[in-house]
Short mmCIF file of N, CA, C and O in Angstrom, two decimals:
data_model
loop_
_atom_site.label_atom_id
_atom_site.label_comp_id
_atom_site.label_asym_id
_atom_site.label_seq_id
_atom_site.Cartn_x
_atom_site.Cartn_y
_atom_site.Cartn_z
N LEU H 243 -48.71 29.37 13.69
CA LEU H 243 -47.92 28.73 12.66
C LEU H 243 -47.38 29.81 11.73
O LEU H 243 -48.12 30.69 11.31
N LEU H 244 -46.11 29.77 11.43
CA LEU H 244 -45.48 30.72 10.52
C LEU H 244 -45.20 30.04 9.19
O LEU H 244 -44.77 28.88 9.16
N SER H 245 -45.41 30.77 8.10
CA SER H 245 -45.10 30.26 6.77
C SER H 245 -44.57 31.41 5.94
O SER H 245 -45.07 32.53 6.03
N SER H 246 -43.55 31.15 5.14
CA SER H 246 -43.05 32.20 4.25
C SER H 246 -43.67 32.00 2.88
O SER H 246 -44.09 30.90 2.52
N SER H 247 -43.74 33.09 2.11
CA SER H 247 -44.35 33.01 0.79
C SER H 247 -43.79 34.08 -0.13
O SER H 247 -43.58 35.22 0.27
N ASP H 248 -43.54 33.69 -1.37
CA ASP H 248 -43.18 34.61 -2.44
C ASP H 248 -44.36 34.59 -3.40
O ASP H 248 -44.66 33.56 -4.01
N CYS H 249 -45.04 35.72 -3.54
CA CYS H 249 -46.28 35.74 -4.32
C CYS H 249 -46.06 35.48 -5.81
O CYS H 249 -47.02 35.25 -6.53
N MET H 250 -44.82 35.48 -6.29
CA MET H 250 -44.56 35.16 -7.69
C MET H 250 -44.26 33.67 -7.88
O MET H 250 -44.18 33.19 -9.00
N CYS H 251 -44.12 32.95 -6.80
CA CYS H 251 -43.72 31.54 -6.87
C CYS H 251 -44.94 30.62 -6.83
O CYS H 251 -45.68 30.61 -5.85
N PRO H 252 -45.15 29.82 -7.88
CA PRO H 252 -46.30 28.92 -7.86
C PRO H 252 -46.22 27.89 -6.73
O PRO H 252 -47.25 27.52 -6.17
N TRP H 253 -45.01 27.49 -6.35
CA TRP H 253 -44.89 26.51 -5.26
C TRP H 253 -45.25 27.13 -3.92
O TRP H 253 -45.79 26.44 -3.04
N SER H 254 -44.99 28.41 -3.75
CA SER H 254 -45.43 29.09 -2.52
C SER H 254 -46.96 29.09 -2.47
O SER H 254 -47.56 28.85 -1.42
N PHE H 255 -47.60 29.37 -3.61
CA PHE H 255 -49.07 29.39 -3.66
C PHE H 255 -49.64 28.00 -3.40
O PHE H 255 -50.60 27.83 -2.65
N ILE H 256 -49.01 26.98 -3.99
CA ILE H 256 -49.46 25.61 -3.74
C ILE H 256 -49.32 25.28 -2.25
O ILE H 256 -50.23 24.68 -1.65
N GLY H 257 -48.20 25.67 -1.65
CA GLY H 257 -48.00 25.42 -0.22
C GLY H 257 -49.04 26.12 0.64
O GLY H 257 -49.59 25.52 1.57
N LEU H 258 -49.31 27.38 0.33
CA LEU H 258 -50.31 28.13 1.10
C LEU H 258 -51.70 27.51 0.95
O LEU H 258 -52.44 27.39 1.92
N ARG H 259 -52.05 27.15 -0.27
CA ARG H 259 -53.38 26.55 -0.49
C ARG H 259 -53.48 25.20 0.20
O ARG H 259 -54.51 24.88 0.80
N SER H 260 -52.42 24.40 0.14
CA SER H 260 -52.42 23.10 0.83
C SER H 260 -52.55 23.29 2.33
O SER H 260 -53.28 22.56 3.00
N LEU H 261 -51.85 24.29 2.86
CA LEU H 261 -51.94 24.59 4.28
C LEU H 261 -53.36 25.01 4.66
O LEU H 261 -53.91 24.56 5.66
N LYS H 262 -53.98 25.84 3.81
CA LYS H 262 -55.36 26.27 4.07
C LYS H 262 -56.32 25.08 4.05
O LYS H 262 -57.19 24.96 4.91
N LEU H 263 -56.16 24.20 3.08
CA LEU H 263 -57.03 23.02 3.01
C LEU H 263 -56.85 22.13 4.23
O LEU H 263 -57.83 21.62 4.78
N ALA H 264 -55.61 21.94 4.66
CA ALA H 264 -55.36 21.13 5.86
C ALA H 264 -55.95 21.81 7.09
O ALA H 264 -56.59 21.16 7.93
N LYS H 265 -55.75 23.11 7.18
CA LYS H 265 -56.30 23.87 8.31
C LYS H 265 -57.82 23.75 8.34
O LYS H 265 -58.42 23.51 9.40
N ASP H 266 -58.45 23.90 7.18
CA ASP H 266 -59.91 23.80 7.10
C ASP H 266 -60.42 22.41 7.48
O ASP H 266 -61.47 22.28 8.11
N SER H 267 -59.64 21.38 7.13
CA SER H 267 -60.09 20.02 7.44
C SER H 267 -60.03 19.71 8.94
O SER H 267 -60.69 18.80 9.41
N PHE H 268 -59.24 20.48 9.69
CA PHE H 268 -59.14 20.29 11.13
C PHE H 268 -59.82 21.40 11.92
O PHE H 268 -59.69 21.47 13.14
N ALA H 269 -60.56 22.26 11.24
CA ALA H 269 -61.16 23.44 11.88
C ALA H 269 -62.07 23.09 13.06
O ALA H 269 -62.15 23.84 14.03
N ASP H 270 -62.73 21.94 13.01
CA ASP H 270 -63.63 21.56 14.10
C ASP H 270 -62.88 21.01 15.32
O ASP H 270 -63.45 20.90 16.39
N ARG H 271 -61.58 20.72 15.16
CA ARG H 271 -60.80 20.15 16.27
C ARG H 271 -59.65 21.02 16.74
O ARG H 271 -59.21 20.91 17.86
N LEU H 272 -59.16 21.87 15.84
CA LEU H 272 -57.99 22.69 16.17
C LEU H 272 -58.22 24.13 15.75
O LEU H 272 -58.81 24.40 14.71
N ASP H 273 -57.72 25.03 16.54
CA ASP H 273 -57.74 26.45 16.18
C ASP H 273 -56.32 26.81 15.74
O ASP H 273 -55.43 26.98 16.57
N ILE H 274 -56.12 26.87 14.44
CA ILE H 274 -54.80 27.12 13.89
C ILE H 274 -54.74 28.53 13.33
O ILE H 274 -55.53 28.90 12.47
N SER H 275 -53.79 29.28 13.82
CA SER H 275 -53.57 30.64 13.33
C SER H 275 -52.32 30.62 12.46
O SER H 275 -51.29 30.09 12.85
N VAL H 276 -52.43 31.19 11.27
CA VAL H 276 -51.30 31.21 10.33
C VAL H 276 -50.86 32.65 10.11
O VAL H 276 -51.68 33.54 9.90
N ASN H 277 -49.58 32.87 10.17
CA ASN H 277 -49.00 34.18 9.90
C ASN H 277 -48.02 34.00 8.74
O ASN H 277 -47.10 33.21 8.83
N ILE H 278 -48.25 34.75 7.67
CA ILE H 278 -47.44 34.63 6.47
C ILE H 278 -46.32 35.65 6.50
O ILE H 278 -46.55 36.84 6.66
N ILE H 279 -45.10 35.18 6.31
CA ILE H 279 -43.93 36.05 6.26
C ILE H 279 -43.55 36.25 4.80
O ILE H 279 -43.32 35.28 4.08
N PRO H 280 -43.49 37.49 4.34
CA PRO H 280 -43.14 37.73 2.94
C PRO H 280 -41.69 37.36 2.63
O PRO H 280 -40.81 37.52 3.47
N PHE H 281 -41.51 36.84 1.44
CA PHE H 281 -40.17 36.45 0.99
C PHE H 281 -40.09 36.71 -0.50
O PHE H 281 -41.05 36.45 -1.23
N GLU H 282 -38.97 37.21 -0.97
CA GLU H 282 -38.78 37.45 -2.40
C GLU H 282 -37.53 36.70 -2.84
O GLU H 282 -36.42 36.99 -2.39
N PHE H 283 -37.72 35.72 -3.74
CA PHE H 283 -36.60 34.91 -4.21
C PHE H 283 -35.58 35.73 -4.98
O PHE H 283 -34.39 35.57 -4.80
N GLY H 284 -36.06 36.59 -5.88
CA GLY H 284 -35.16 37.40 -6.69
C GLY H 284 -34.78 38.67 -5.97
O GLY H 284 -35.64 39.48 -5.63
N PRO H 285 -33.50 38.88 -5.70
CA PRO H 285 -33.10 40.11 -5.01
C PRO H 285 -33.37 41.34 -5.87
O PRO H 285 -33.53 41.23 -7.09
N PRO H 286 -33.46 42.52 -5.26
CA PRO H 286 -33.70 43.74 -6.03
C PRO H 286 -32.73 43.84 -7.21
O PRO H 286 -31.55 43.54 -7.09
N GLY H 287 -33.27 44.22 -8.35
CA GLY H 287 -32.47 44.34 -9.56
C GLY H 287 -32.49 43.10 -10.44
O GLY H 287 -31.97 43.11 -11.54
N THR H 288 -33.12 42.02 -9.96
CA THR H 288 -33.19 40.79 -10.74
C THR H 288 -34.04 40.98 -11.99
O THR H 288 -33.71 40.47 -13.06
N TYR H 289 -35.14 41.70 -11.85
CA TYR H 289 -36.07 41.90 -12.96
C TYR H 289 -36.11 43.37 -13.33
O TYR H 289 -36.06 44.23 -12.46
N PRO H 290 -36.26 43.67 -14.63
CA PRO H 290 -36.41 45.07 -15.03
C PRO H 290 -37.77 45.60 -14.55
O PRO H 290 -38.65 44.81 -14.19
N PRO H 291 -37.97 46.92 -14.54
CA PRO H 291 -39.24 47.48 -14.06
C PRO H 291 -40.48 46.89 -14.72
O PRO H 291 -41.51 46.72 -14.08
N ALA H 292 -40.39 46.55 -16.00
CA ALA H 292 -41.54 45.97 -16.70
C ALA H 292 -41.70 44.48 -16.44
O ALA H 292 -42.63 43.85 -16.92
N GLY H 293 -40.77 43.90 -15.69
CA GLY H 293 -40.82 42.47 -15.40
C GLY H 293 -40.10 41.66 -16.48
O GLY H 293 -39.57 42.20 -17.45
N THR H 294 -40.08 40.36 -16.30
CA THR H 294 -39.44 39.42 -17.22
C THR H 294 -40.45 38.34 -17.57
O THR H 294 -41.08 37.79 -16.67
N LEU H 295 -40.58 38.04 -18.85
CA LEU H 295 -41.44 36.93 -19.23
C LEU H 295 -40.94 35.66 -18.57
O LEU H 295 -39.72 35.43 -18.49
N LEU H 296 -41.85 34.83 -18.13
CA LEU H 296 -41.47 33.61 -17.42
C LEU H 296 -40.55 32.73 -18.27
O LEU H 296 -39.56 32.20 -17.77
N GLN H 297 -40.84 32.59 -19.55
CA GLN H 297 -39.99 31.76 -20.39
C GLN H 297 -38.59 32.37 -20.55
O GLN H 297 -37.61 31.64 -20.61
N ASP H 298 -38.50 33.69 -20.58
CA ASP H 298 -37.19 34.34 -20.64
C ASP H 298 -36.41 34.10 -19.35
O ASP H 298 -35.20 33.88 -19.37
N TYR H 299 -37.11 34.12 -18.23
CA TYR H 299 -36.48 33.83 -16.94
C TYR H 299 -35.90 32.40 -16.95
O TYR H 299 -34.77 32.17 -16.53
N TYR H 300 -36.69 31.45 -17.45
CA TYR H 300 -36.22 30.06 -17.52
C TYR H 300 -34.99 29.96 -18.42
O TYR H 300 -34.04 29.25 -18.10
N ALA H 301 -35.01 30.66 -19.57
CA ALA H 301 -33.88 30.62 -20.49
C ALA H 301 -32.61 31.14 -19.82
O ALA H 301 -31.53 30.55 -19.96
N LYS H 302 -32.75 32.24 -19.08
CA LYS H 302 -31.59 32.82 -18.40
C LYS H 302 -31.10 31.92 -17.26
O LYS H 302 -29.90 31.71 -17.08
N ARG H 303 -32.04 31.39 -16.50
CA ARG H 303 -31.67 30.59 -15.33
C ARG H 303 -31.11 29.21 -15.70
O ARG H 303 -30.17 28.73 -15.08
N TYR H 304 -31.73 28.56 -16.70
CA TYR H 304 -31.37 27.17 -17.00
C TYR H 304 -30.58 27.00 -18.29
O TYR H 304 -30.16 25.88 -18.60
N GLY H 305 -30.35 28.06 -19.04
CA GLY H 305 -29.55 27.99 -20.26
C GLY H 305 -30.08 26.99 -21.26
O GLY H 305 -31.28 26.96 -21.55
N SER H 306 -29.21 26.14 -21.76
CA SER H 306 -29.59 25.19 -22.82
C SER H 306 -30.60 24.14 -22.33
O SER H 306 -31.26 23.49 -23.14
N ALA H 307 -30.74 23.98 -21.04
CA ALA H 307 -31.70 23.01 -20.49
C ALA H 307 -33.08 23.62 -20.24
O ALA H 307 -33.99 22.94 -19.78
N ALA H 308 -33.25 24.90 -20.58
CA ALA H 308 -34.49 25.61 -20.26
C ALA H 308 -35.73 24.92 -20.82
O ALA H 308 -36.73 24.77 -20.11
N GLN H 309 -35.70 24.53 -22.07
CA GLN H 309 -36.89 23.91 -22.68
C GLN H 309 -37.24 22.61 -21.98
O GLN H 309 -38.40 22.33 -21.70
N GLN H 310 -36.24 21.81 -21.67
CA GLN H 310 -36.48 20.54 -20.98
C GLN H 310 -37.06 20.79 -19.59
O GLN H 310 -38.01 20.14 -19.17
N VAL H 311 -36.48 21.74 -18.88
CA VAL H 311 -36.97 22.07 -17.54
C VAL H 311 -38.42 22.57 -17.63
O VAL H 311 -39.28 22.17 -16.84
N TRP H 312 -38.68 23.45 -18.60
CA TRP H 312 -40.03 23.98 -18.81
C TRP H 312 -41.02 22.84 -19.05
O TRP H 312 -42.09 22.80 -18.46
N GLU H 313 -40.65 21.91 -19.92
CA GLU H 313 -41.55 20.81 -20.27
C GLU H 313 -41.76 19.85 -19.10
O GLU H 313 -42.78 19.16 -19.04
N GLU H 314 -40.84 19.80 -18.17
CA GLU H 314 -41.00 18.93 -17.00
C GLU H 314 -41.70 19.64 -15.85
O GLU H 314 -42.59 19.06 -15.21
N LYS H 315 -41.29 20.87 -15.57
CA LYS H 315 -41.80 21.57 -14.39
C LYS H 315 -43.23 22.10 -14.55
O LYS H 315 -44.03 22.00 -13.63
N ILE H 316 -43.52 22.68 -15.70
CA ILE H 316 -44.82 23.33 -15.85
C ILE H 316 -45.98 22.34 -15.76
O ILE H 316 -46.93 22.58 -15.01
N PRO H 317 -45.94 21.20 -16.47
CA PRO H 317 -47.05 20.25 -16.31
C PRO H 317 -47.18 19.73 -14.87
O PRO H 317 -48.29 19.56 -14.37
N ARG H 318 -46.06 19.49 -14.23
CA ARG H 318 -46.10 19.00 -12.84
C ARG H 318 -46.71 20.05 -11.92
O ARG H 318 -47.59 19.77 -11.10
N THR H 319 -46.25 21.29 -12.05
CA THR H 319 -46.77 22.39 -11.24
C THR H 319 -48.26 22.59 -11.49
O THR H 319 -49.05 22.73 -10.56
N THR H 320 -48.64 22.58 -12.76
CA THR H 320 -50.04 22.77 -13.14
C THR H 320 -50.91 21.66 -12.54
O THR H 320 -51.97 21.93 -11.98
N GLY H 321 -50.46 20.43 -12.66
CA GLY H 321 -51.23 19.30 -12.14
C GLY H 321 -51.41 19.35 -10.63
O GLY H 321 -52.51 19.12 -10.12
N ILE H 322 -50.36 19.67 -9.92
CA ILE H 322 -50.46 19.77 -8.46
C ILE H 322 -51.35 20.96 -8.09
O ILE H 322 -52.16 20.87 -7.17
N GLY H 323 -51.21 22.06 -8.82
CA GLY H 323 -52.06 23.23 -8.58
C GLY H 323 -53.54 22.90 -8.73
O GLY H 323 -54.35 23.25 -7.88
N VAL H 324 -53.88 22.20 -9.80
CA VAL H 324 -55.28 21.81 -10.03
C VAL H 324 -55.78 20.97 -8.87
O VAL H 324 -56.93 21.12 -8.42
N GLY H 325 -54.91 20.11 -8.35
CA GLY H 325 -55.30 19.25 -7.23
C GLY H 325 -55.68 20.00 -5.96
O GLY H 325 -56.41 19.47 -5.12
N VAL H 326 -55.21 21.23 -5.83
CA VAL H 326 -55.57 22.04 -4.65
C VAL H 326 -56.43 23.25 -5.05
O VAL H 326 -56.58 24.19 -4.28
N GLY H 327 -56.98 23.20 -6.27
CA GLY H 327 -57.93 24.23 -6.68
C GLY H 327 -57.33 25.49 -7.29
O GLY H 327 -57.96 26.54 -7.29
N ILE H 328 -56.13 25.39 -7.86
CA ILE H 328 -55.48 26.54 -8.47
C ILE H 328 -55.36 26.31 -9.97
O ILE H 328 -54.93 25.24 -10.40
N LYS H 329 -55.73 27.32 -10.75
CA LYS H 329 -55.53 27.26 -12.20
C LYS H 329 -54.45 28.29 -12.53
O LYS H 329 -54.70 29.49 -12.53
N PHE H 330 -53.24 27.80 -12.77
CA PHE H 330 -52.12 28.69 -13.05
C PHE H 330 -52.14 29.18 -14.49
O PHE H 330 -52.58 28.47 -15.39
N ARG H 331 -51.62 30.38 -14.66
CA ARG H 331 -51.33 30.93 -15.99
C ARG H 331 -49.82 31.15 -16.06
O ARG H 331 -49.26 31.80 -15.19
N PHE H 332 -49.20 30.63 -17.07
CA PHE H 332 -47.76 30.77 -17.19
C PHE H 332 -47.37 31.75 -18.30
O PHE H 332 -46.21 31.89 -18.63
N ASP H 333 -48.35 32.44 -18.85
CA ASP H 333 -48.07 33.49 -19.84
C ASP H 333 -48.02 34.82 -19.09
O ASP H 333 -48.79 35.73 -19.34
N ARG H 334 -47.11 34.92 -18.18
CA ARG H 334 -47.04 36.09 -17.31
C ARG H 334 -45.61 36.56 -17.16
O ARG H 334 -44.67 35.92 -17.63
N ARG H 335 -45.47 37.69 -16.49
CA ARG H 335 -44.16 38.26 -16.22
C ARG H 335 -43.82 38.09 -14.74
O ARG H 335 -44.70 38.14 -13.89
N LEU H 336 -42.55 37.91 -14.47
CA LEU H 336 -42.06 37.94 -13.10
C LEU H 336 -41.67 39.37 -12.78
O LEU H 336 -40.98 40.02 -13.57
N VAL H 337 -42.13 39.86 -11.67
CA VAL H 337 -41.83 41.24 -11.25
C VAL H 337 -41.39 41.22 -9.80
O VAL H 337 -41.61 40.26 -9.08
N HIS H 338 -40.76 42.32 -9.38
CA HIS H 338 -40.42 42.45 -7.97
C HIS H 338 -41.71 42.67 -7.18
O HIS H 338 -42.65 43.29 -7.65
N THR H 339 -41.73 42.17 -5.98
CA THR H 339 -42.95 42.20 -5.18
C THR H 339 -42.75 42.98 -3.88
O THR H 339 -43.40 42.67 -2.88
N VAL H 340 -41.91 43.98 -3.92
CA VAL H 340 -41.62 44.75 -2.71
C VAL H 340 -42.91 45.34 -2.12
O VAL H 340 -43.15 45.26 -0.92
N GLU H 341 -43.76 45.92 -2.98
CA GLU H 341 -44.99 46.54 -2.49
C GLU H 341 -45.93 45.50 -1.88
O GLU H 341 -46.52 45.73 -0.82
N VAL H 342 -46.06 44.36 -2.54
CA VAL H 342 -46.92 43.30 -2.01
C VAL H 342 -46.36 42.78 -0.69
O VAL H 342 -47.10 42.56 0.27
N ASN H 343 -45.05 42.61 -0.63
CA ASN H 343 -44.43 42.13 0.61
C ASN H 343 -44.60 43.14 1.74
O ASN H 343 -44.79 42.76 2.90
N THR H 344 -44.55 44.43 1.41
CA THR H 344 -44.79 45.46 2.42
C THR H 344 -46.22 45.36 2.94
O THR H 344 -46.46 45.43 4.15
N ALA H 345 -47.17 45.18 2.03
CA ALA H 345 -48.57 45.03 2.44
C ALA H 345 -48.76 43.78 3.28
O ALA H 345 -49.50 43.78 4.27
N LEU H 346 -48.07 42.71 2.92
CA LEU H 346 -48.17 41.47 3.68
C LEU H 346 -47.59 41.63 5.09
O LEU H 346 -48.16 41.14 6.07
N ALA H 347 -46.48 42.35 5.20
CA ALA H 347 -45.90 42.63 6.52
C ALA H 347 -46.88 43.45 7.36
O ALA H 347 -47.04 43.20 8.57
N LEU H 348 -47.52 44.42 6.76
CA LEU H 348 -48.52 45.23 7.48
C LEU H 348 -49.72 44.37 7.87
O LEU H 348 -50.25 44.49 8.98
N ALA H 349 -50.13 43.48 6.98
CA ALA H 349 -51.27 42.60 7.27
C ALA H 349 -51.00 41.71 8.48
O ALA H 349 -51.92 41.35 9.21
N GLN H 350 -49.73 41.36 8.70
CA GLN H 350 -49.36 40.57 9.87
C GLN H 350 -49.77 41.29 11.15
O GLN H 350 -50.24 40.67 12.11
N CYS H 351 -49.60 42.60 11.15
CA CYS H 351 -49.92 43.39 12.34
C CYS H 351 -51.40 43.32 12.70
O CYS H 351 -51.77 43.52 13.85
N TYR H 352 -52.22 43.08 11.70
CA TYR H 352 -53.67 43.05 11.91
C TYR H 352 -54.24 41.63 11.86
O TYR H 352 -55.44 41.44 11.86
N GLY H 353 -53.34 40.63 11.77
CA GLY H 353 -53.79 39.24 11.80
C GLY H 353 -54.51 38.79 10.53
O GLY H 353 -55.29 37.86 10.58
N VAL H 354 -54.23 39.45 9.40
CA VAL H 354 -54.93 39.08 8.17
C VAL H 354 -53.95 38.71 7.03
O VAL H 354 -54.31 38.75 5.86
N SER H 355 -52.73 38.32 7.39
CA SER H 355 -51.72 38.01 6.35
C SER H 355 -52.13 36.79 5.53
O SER H 355 -51.88 36.75 4.33
N GLU H 356 -52.77 35.81 6.16
CA GLU H 356 -53.18 34.61 5.43
C GLU H 356 -54.22 34.98 4.37
O GLU H 356 -54.14 34.53 3.22
N ALA H 357 -55.19 35.79 4.73
CA ALA H 357 -56.24 36.20 3.78
C ALA H 357 -55.63 37.01 2.64
O ALA H 357 -56.00 36.82 1.47
N LEU H 358 -54.73 37.92 2.95
CA LEU H 358 -54.10 38.73 1.90
C LEU H 358 -53.26 37.86 0.97
O LEU H 358 -53.33 38.00 -0.25
N ALA H 359 -52.50 36.94 1.51
CA ALA H 359 -51.66 36.06 0.68
C ALA H 359 -52.51 35.26 -0.28
O ALA H 359 -52.12 35.02 -1.42
N GLU H 360 -53.67 34.84 0.14
CA GLU H 360 -54.57 34.06 -0.73
C GLU H 360 -55.11 34.94 -1.86
O GLU H 360 -55.31 34.47 -2.97
N MET H 361 -55.32 36.21 -1.60
CA MET H 361 -55.85 37.13 -2.63
C MET H 361 -54.81 37.47 -3.68
O MET H 361 -55.14 37.71 -4.83
N VAL H 362 -53.55 37.56 -3.26
CA VAL H 362 -52.49 37.98 -4.17
C VAL H 362 -52.23 36.86 -5.13
O VAL H 362 -52.06 36.94 -6.24
#
């Protein structure tokens, strides 16, 4: 099974965790191998070297609707995350993940991309 993931995206993490939970629930009946393909939503140059505060990213992306989007998306994301065992922190910066994606691509060669993606 192939799955793509952006380690800065909470929905990617929710998807990976949901996939792991589903895989674990069928472990006695199915042998499912997962290979994670790295993906970066923001192209190079999107974020400065020090990263971008998440709220600043929302302001730039959604303009005058940023606060409304924040108030709708964050509680929903947080609630779904809790449902699959994730406690998100949204007081963070968005950064480029080229190095992490390189490590994830290398991990594919050794069959450990799923474990690495869960750690990141």
